Coordinates of C-alpha atoms in Angstrom, one line a residue:
M1042 CA 118.6 108.4 116.2
S1043 CA 118.1 106.4 119.3
A1044 CA 120.9 104.3 120.7
K1045 CA 120.7 100.3 120.8
K1046 CA 119.3 99.0 124.0
A1047 CA 122.1 97.2 126.2
Q1048 CA 121.5 93.2 125.9
R1049 CA 121.0 91.8 130.0
I1050 CA 123.2 89.3 131.0
L1051 CA 122.2 87.8 134.4
I1052 CA 125.1 85.7 136.4
I1053 CA 124.2 83.0 138.6
E1054 CA 127.1 82.6 140.8
D1055 CA 127.6 81.9 144.6
D1056 CA 131.3 83.1 144.3
E1057 CA 131.1 86.6 144.6
T1058 CA 134.8 86.9 143.5
Q1059 CA 134.0 84.7 140.3
A1060 CA 130.4 87.0 139.6
E1061 CA 132.5 90.1 140.0
M1062 CA 135.2 89.4 137.7
L1063 CA 132.7 88.2 135.0
R1064 CA 130.6 91.0 135.6
H1065 CA 133.7 93.3 135.0
F1066 CA 134.7 91.8 131.8
L1067 CA 131.3 91.9 130.5
V1068 CA 130.2 95.5 131.3
M1069 CA 133.5 96.3 129.2
W1070 CA 131.7 94.5 126.4
G1071 CA 128.9 96.8 126.6
Y1072 CA 126.2 94.7 128.3
E1073 CA 124.1 95.6 131.2
I1074 CA 124.7 92.9 134.0
R1075 CA 123.0 91.6 137.4
I1076 CA 124.5 89.2 139.7
S1077 CA 122.1 86.8 141.8
L1078 CA 124.2 84.5 144.4
S1079 CA 121.9 81.8 144.6
G1080 CA 119.2 79.9 142.7
E1081 CA 116.4 81.2 144.5
D1082 CA 117.4 85.2 144.2
A1083 CA 117.8 84.5 140.5
V1084 CA 114.2 82.6 140.2
N1085 CA 112.5 85.3 142.6
S1086 CA 113.9 88.2 140.4
L1087 CA 113.4 86.8 137.0
T1088 CA 110.1 89.3 136.4
E1089 CA 111.8 92.7 137.2
F1090 CA 114.8 91.7 135.0
L1091 CA 114.4 89.7 132.1
P1092 CA 117.9 88.7 131.0
D1093 CA 118.8 87.6 127.1
L1094 CA 121.4 85.3 128.2
I1095 CA 122.1 83.8 131.5
L1096 CA 125.4 82.4 133.0
L1097 CA 124.7 79.4 135.6
D1098 CA 126.7 78.0 137.8
L1099 CA 126.0 74.5 138.1
Y1100 CA 126.5 73.9 141.9
L1101 CA 124.6 76.5 143.8
P1102 CA 123.9 76.3 147.8
G1103 CA 120.4 75.8 148.4
M1104 CA 118.4 75.2 145.1
P1105 CA 120.9 73.6 142.6
G1106 CA 121.4 74.8 139.2
L1107 CA 119.5 72.6 137.2
D1108 CA 116.5 73.2 139.2
A1109 CA 117.1 76.8 138.8
L1110 CA 117.0 76.1 134.9
K1111 CA 113.8 74.5 135.2
H1112 CA 112.2 77.7 136.6
I1113 CA 114.1 79.6 134.0
R1114 CA 112.5 77.5 131.1
A1115 CA 109.1 78.0 132.7
V1116 CA 109.0 81.5 131.9
P1117 CA 107.5 81.8 128.5
E1118 CA 109.9 84.9 127.7
L1119 CA 112.8 82.6 128.7
V1120 CA 112.1 79.7 126.8
D1121 CA 114.5 80.2 124.0
I1122 CA 117.2 82.4 125.6
P1123 CA 120.8 80.9 125.9
V1124 CA 121.6 79.8 129.4
F1125 CA 125.7 78.8 129.6
I1126 CA 126.2 76.6 132.6
M1127 CA 129.5 76.6 134.6
S1128 CA 131.0 74.1 136.4
A1129 CA 134.4 73.2 137.5
D1130 CA 133.7 69.6 136.8
A1131 CA 134.1 69.1 133.3
S1132 CA 133.8 65.5 132.9
E1133 CA 132.0 64.5 129.6
E1134 CA 129.2 63.0 132.1
I1135 CA 128.8 66.4 133.5
K1136 CA 128.8 68.0 130.2
I1137 CA 126.0 65.8 128.7
V1138 CA 123.6 66.1 132.0
A1139 CA 123.9 70.2 131.6
L1140 CA 123.4 70.2 127.7
S1141 CA 120.4 67.9 128.0
S1142 CA 119.0 69.5 130.8
G1143 CA 118.3 72.6 128.5
G1144 CA 121.6 74.4 129.0
T1145 CA 122.9 75.9 125.4
E1146 CA 126.7 75.7 126.3
F1147 CA 128.9 74.2 129.0
L1148 CA 131.8 76.5 130.6
P1149 CA 134.5 74.6 132.5
K1150 CA 135.5 77.0 135.5
P1151 CA 137.7 78.7 135.3
V1152 CA 135.9 80.5 132.6
P1153 CA 138.2 81.2 129.6
M1154 CA 137.3 85.0 129.2
A1155 CA 138.5 85.2 125.4
D1156 CA 136.2 82.2 124.3
L1157 CA 133.2 83.6 126.6
A1158 CA 133.4 86.8 124.6
M1159 CA 132.8 84.9 121.3
K1160 CA 130.5 82.6 122.2
I1161 CA 128.3 85.2 124.0
Q1162 CA 128.3 87.3 121.2
T1163 CA 127.2 84.4 118.7
A1164 CA 124.6 83.1 120.8
L1165 CA 123.1 86.6 121.2
E1166 CA 123.2 87.0 117.2
L1167 CA 121.6 83.8 116.9
L1168 CA 118.6 84.7 119.7
E1169 CA 118.6 87.9 117.8
S1170 CA 117.8 86.4 114.3
R1171 CA 115.2 83.9 115.9
R1172 CA 113.5 86.8 117.6
I1173 CA 113.5 88.6 114.0
I1174 CA 112.4 85.6 112.0
E1175 CA 109.3 85.1 114.7
E1176 CA 108.7 88.6 114.3
L1177 CA 108.4 88.2 110.3
N1178 CA 106.5 85.0 110.7
H1179 CA 104.3 86.8 112.9
K1180 CA 103.6 89.4 110.5
L1181 CA 103.2 86.9 107.6
E1182 CA 100.7 84.6 109.2
K1183 CA 98.9 88.2 109.9
E1184 CA 99.1 89.2 106.5
K1185 CA 97.7 85.0 105.5
R1186 CA 94.7 85.6 107.7
R1187 CA 94.1 89.0 106.2
L1188 CA 94.3 87.6 102.4
L1189 CA 92.1 84.6 103.3
R1190 CA 89.2 86.9 104.2
Y1191 CA 89.2 87.6 100.2
F1192 CA 91.3 84.4 98.6
S1193 CA 91.0 80.8 98.6
A1194 CA 94.1 79.4 100.6
D1195 CA 95.9 78.1 97.3
L1196 CA 95.7 81.4 95.9
V1197 CA 97.1 83.3 99.3
E1198 CA 99.8 80.6 99.0
K1199 CA 100.9 82.1 95.5
I1200 CA 100.6 85.5 96.5
L1201 CA 102.9 85.1 99.8
N1202 CA 105.5 83.1 97.1
E1203 CA 105.3 85.9 95.0
E1204 CA 104.0 83.9 92.1
I1205 CA 101.4 86.6 91.6
P1206 CA 102.8 90.3 91.6
A1207 CA 102.2 92.6 94.0
Q1208 CA 103.4 96.1 92.4
L1209 CA 101.2 98.6 90.8
G1210 CA 99.7 97.4 87.4
G1211 CA 98.1 94.3 85.8
D1212 CA 96.6 92.5 83.3
I1213 CA 93.6 91.9 80.5
M1214 CA 92.2 88.5 81.0
V1215 CA 89.0 86.8 80.3
S1216 CA 87.2 86.3 83.7
S1217 CA 83.7 85.8 85.0
I1218 CA 82.4 88.3 87.7
M1219 CA 79.9 87.4 90.2
F1220 CA 77.4 90.1 92.0
F1221 CA 75.6 88.3 95.0
D1222 CA 73.2 90.7 96.5
V1223 CA 71.3 90.2 99.8
R1224 CA 67.8 91.6 99.6
G1225 CA 65.6 93.7 101.8
S1226 CA 68.6 94.3 104.0
T1227 CA 67.1 97.7 105.7
T1228 CA 64.2 95.9 106.8
M1229 CA 66.3 93.2 108.0
A1230 CA 68.3 95.3 110.2
E1231 CA 65.3 97.1 111.6
K1232 CA 64.0 93.7 112.5
M1233 CA 67.2 92.4 114.3
G1234 CA 68.6 95.5 115.5
P1235 CA 72.2 96.7 114.6
G1236 CA 74.3 94.3 116.4
F1237 CA 72.9 91.2 115.6
F1238 CA 72.0 92.1 112.1
A1239 CA 75.9 92.9 111.9
S1240 CA 76.7 89.5 112.9
F1241 CA 74.1 87.7 110.8
I1242 CA 75.9 89.6 107.7
S1243 CA 79.1 88.3 109.1
D1244 CA 78.1 85.0 109.2
L1245 CA 76.1 84.8 106.0
F1246 CA 79.1 86.2 104.2
A1247 CA 81.5 84.1 106.0
D1248 CA 79.8 80.9 104.7
I1249 CA 79.1 82.5 101.1
M1250 CA 82.9 83.2 100.6
D1251 CA 83.9 79.6 101.7
I1252 CA 81.4 78.3 98.8
I1253 CA 83.1 81.2 96.3
F1254 CA 86.7 79.7 97.5
D1255 CA 85.8 76.2 97.5
N1256 CA 84.9 76.9 93.8
K1257 CA 88.0 78.4 93.0
G1258 CA 86.8 81.8 93.1
S1259 CA 88.2 85.0 94.8
V1260 CA 86.2 87.9 96.8
N1261 CA 87.3 91.1 95.0
E1262 CA 85.2 93.7 97.4
L1263 CA 82.7 93.6 100.0
L1264 CA 79.9 95.8 99.1
G1265 CA 77.5 96.3 102.3
D1266 CA 75.0 93.8 102.0
G1267 CA 76.8 92.4 98.8
I1268 CA 80.0 90.8 97.4
L1269 CA 81.8 91.1 94.2
A1270 CA 83.6 88.1 93.4
T1271 CA 85.7 87.1 90.5
F1272 CA 86.7 83.5 88.9
G1273 CA 89.9 83.3 86.7
C1274 CA 91.4 86.6 88.1
P1275 CA 94.3 86.8 89.5
V1276 CA 94.9 83.4 88.4
P1277 CA 93.1 81.4 85.2
T1278 CA 91.5 78.1 85.3
D1279 CA 90.0 76.2 82.6
D1280 CA 86.9 76.2 83.8
D1281 CA 86.3 79.9 85.4
A1282 CA 82.7 80.2 83.8
Y1283 CA 81.5 76.9 84.9
N1284 CA 83.4 77.5 88.3
A1285 CA 81.3 80.6 89.0
I1286 CA 77.8 79.1 87.6
R1287 CA 78.5 76.0 90.0
A1288 CA 79.2 78.5 93.1
A1289 CA 76.1 80.2 92.4
I1290 CA 74.0 77.1 92.5
D1291 CA 75.7 76.0 95.7
I1292 CA 74.7 79.0 97.2
R1293 CA 71.3 78.8 96.2
T1294 CA 71.3 75.6 97.8
Y1295 CA 72.6 76.8 101.3
I1296 CA 70.4 79.4 101.2
Q1297 CA 67.4 77.3 100.3
N1298 CA 68.8 75.1 103.3
F1299 CA 68.6 78.1 105.7
N1300 CA 65.1 79.4 104.4
S1301 CA 63.7 75.9 104.7
M1302 CA 64.4 76.3 108.7
V1303 CA 63.3 79.8 109.5
T1304 CA 60.5 82.0 109.3
D1305 CA 62.0 84.7 108.0
K1306 CA 63.4 83.9 104.6
V1307 CA 66.6 85.5 103.4
G1308 CA 66.1 87.1 99.9
Y1309 CA 69.0 87.1 97.3
G1310 CA 70.3 87.9 93.6
I1311 CA 73.4 86.8 91.9
G1312 CA 74.2 88.2 88.5
I1313 CA 77.3 86.6 86.3
A1314 CA 78.9 87.8 83.6
T1315 CA 82.5 86.3 81.6
G1316 CA 84.6 88.4 79.4
R1317 CA 87.7 90.7 79.1
V1318 CA 88.8 92.7 82.1
F1319 CA 91.6 94.4 83.8
A1320 CA 92.8 92.9 86.9
G1321 CA 95.5 94.1 88.9
N1322 CA 96.9 96.7 91.8
I1323 CA 95.7 100.1 91.3
G1324 CA 96.2 103.2 93.7
S1325 CA 99.5 104.2 94.6
I1326 CA 102.7 103.1 96.8
R1327 CA 101.0 104.2 99.6
R1328 CA 97.7 102.3 99.2
M1329 CA 97.1 99.4 96.5
K1330 CA 93.9 97.8 96.0
Y1331 CA 93.5 94.9 93.8
A1332 CA 90.4 95.5 91.1
V1333 CA 88.8 94.3 88.2
M1334 CA 87.2 96.6 85.7
G1335 CA 85.9 96.5 82.4
D1336 CA 82.3 95.7 80.8
P1337 CA 81.8 92.3 82.3
V1338 CA 81.8 93.9 86.0
N1339 CA 78.9 96.3 84.9
A1340 CA 77.5 93.6 82.9
A1341 CA 77.3 91.2 86.0
A1342 CA 76.1 94.6 88.4
R1343 CA 73.3 94.8 85.9
I1344 CA 72.2 91.1 85.7
Q1345 CA 72.1 91.1 89.2
D1346 CA 69.8 93.7 89.0
M1347 CA 67.4 91.6 86.5
T1348 CA 67.3 88.9 89.0
K1349 CA 64.7 91.0 91.0
E1350 CA 63.1 92.1 87.9
L1351 CA 62.3 88.4 86.3
N1352 CA 61.9 87.0 90.2
V1353 CA 64.8 84.5 89.5
P1354 CA 67.8 84.2 92.0
I1355 CA 70.4 83.5 89.5
L1356 CA 71.2 84.8 85.8
F1357 CA 73.9 84.9 83.7
D1358 CA 75.0 86.1 80.2
H1359 CA 75.5 83.7 76.9
H1360 CA 79.5 84.4 77.3
T1361 CA 79.1 82.7 80.6
F1362 CA 76.8 79.9 79.3
Q1363 CA 78.7 78.8 76.3
P1364 CA 81.8 77.1 77.9
C1365 CA 79.3 75.2 80.0
R1366 CA 76.6 74.3 77.6
N1367 CA 77.4 70.5 77.8
R1368 CA 77.6 70.4 81.4
L1369 CA 74.7 72.4 82.5
R1370 CA 71.0 73.0 81.6
A1371 CA 69.7 76.6 81.5
N1372 CA 66.9 78.7 80.8
S1373 CA 66.9 81.7 78.4
H1374 CA 64.9 84.6 79.5
G1375 CA 65.3 86.3 76.3
Y1376 CA 67.8 89.6 75.0
Y1377 CA 68.1 92.8 76.8
K1378 CA 69.8 96.0 76.2
L1379 CA 72.3 96.2 79.1
R1380 CA 73.5 100.1 80.0
G1381 CA 77.0 100.6 78.0
K1382 CA 76.5 97.8 75.7
E1383 CA 75.6 98.4 72.0
E1384 CA 74.5 94.8 71.1
M1385 CA 71.7 93.1 73.1
V1386 CA 72.8 90.4 75.6
E1387 CA 71.2 86.9 76.0
V1388 CA 70.3 86.6 79.9
L1389 CA 70.0 82.7 81.0
G1390 CA 69.2 81.1 84.2
V1391 CA 69.8 77.6 85.7
T1392 CA 66.8 75.0 85.9
E1393 CA 65.1 74.9 89.5
Y1394 CA 66.2 71.5 90.2
D1395 CA 68.9 69.7 89.0
P1396 CA 70.8 71.6 86.7
F1397 CA 73.8 69.5 86.0
I1398 CA 74.2 66.9 82.9
G1399 CA 76.2 63.8 83.3
N1400 CA 77.8 62.6 86.8
E1401 CA 78.0 66.1 88.0
S1402 CA 76.6 66.5 91.5
L1403 CA 76.3 69.4 94.1
T1404 CA 79.0 69.5 96.7
T1405 CA 77.9 72.4 98.6
R1406 CA 80.7 72.1 101.6
L1407 CA 78.4 73.7 104.3
A1408 CA 75.7 71.6 105.6
V1409 CA 72.6 72.8 107.6
G1410 CA 73.7 73.2 110.9
E1411 CA 77.2 73.3 110.6
S1412 CA 77.3 77.3 110.7
G1413 CA 76.8 79.3 113.5
L1414 CA 74.2 81.1 111.2
F1415 CA 71.9 78.3 111.1
R1416 CA 72.1 77.7 115.3
R1417 CA 71.6 81.0 116.3
F1418 CA 68.5 81.4 114.2
L1419 CA 67.2 78.4 115.5
E1420 CA 67.4 79.8 119.3
R1421 CA 65.5 82.8 118.0
D1422 CA 62.5 80.5 116.3
G1423 CA 64.0 81.3 112.9
S1424 CA 62.9 85.3 113.1
F1425 CA 64.5 88.2 112.0
E1426 CA 62.4 89.8 115.0
H1427 CA 64.6 91.9 117.3
K1428 CA 64.6 90.0 120.8
D1429 CA 66.2 91.3 124.0

């Protein structure tokens, strides 16, 4: 186990006797000390000796102490470190000037050593606590950015606030499962070239995921050229089936907008199924994954496959439509035997134009031209063909 690195203190004091006395005292406390006899020398040596705390004489020859302090605070790594300002003039006016100029503490000269040791220890403990908090905040922000790739912002807040458990295990819950698949991705990749295709899929999925999030869904998994999304897990709402269908309609409108502006069209299929699933963390304590498993997952995948067979972009089962039947217009495509299911399943699709009943209206967040996807394809004359 390595020894803890000694904390560094820079003494800026033109009186060599005073400086040596301070150095001798602080070395006994285990600090690494450097002395600068002028403000200029201190400022010029900051890059090679970054201190954790500075003792700064207010009255220095050449560069005054407060001018040196400005240079110190201009160094990003030293913005928040404690700076104790020392002066033989201990009037209230001087104290106010010293502290309002960026000083952390005021010390009268001659410096009382007993008080100095305690104040330095307290200041450095506070500095260490701030650094730990900043590091934790950085890690938390990094984790938040990672979670935002799969969950909506409000759901991420629940996860980070531990309102949703992070241990192994899960729950059985009713959820709507969506499979989104891009058609002809191999042909598209050949036309675009690998670099542009990767960028295209990234932009497309970013926009599709935003639509899912806007409709209170979560992205459980990215499947190469597809997306597995969930509505109702990990946190259920009263409108999960409706939100899933609404997200599908928003995706349809988004892709229709894109296809209306380009020569090469994006083909896709969306399948939705609703029912009881296991949703939770699986794996081991070393590596966990939030997963959904159950008949609705398999059914949604099969129904998505049927969109190609029936030449329609969106299909869903009757369990998804039932909670929405008074709010959406749908067409039945018949009853089908799905793999793993004993009973026949009715498969439905939304009407081509306005599927909403009453005052509902389409609220696709992404307008044509807002996404980098639209802009870059217009620059390519709307073609998938690879261009040097």
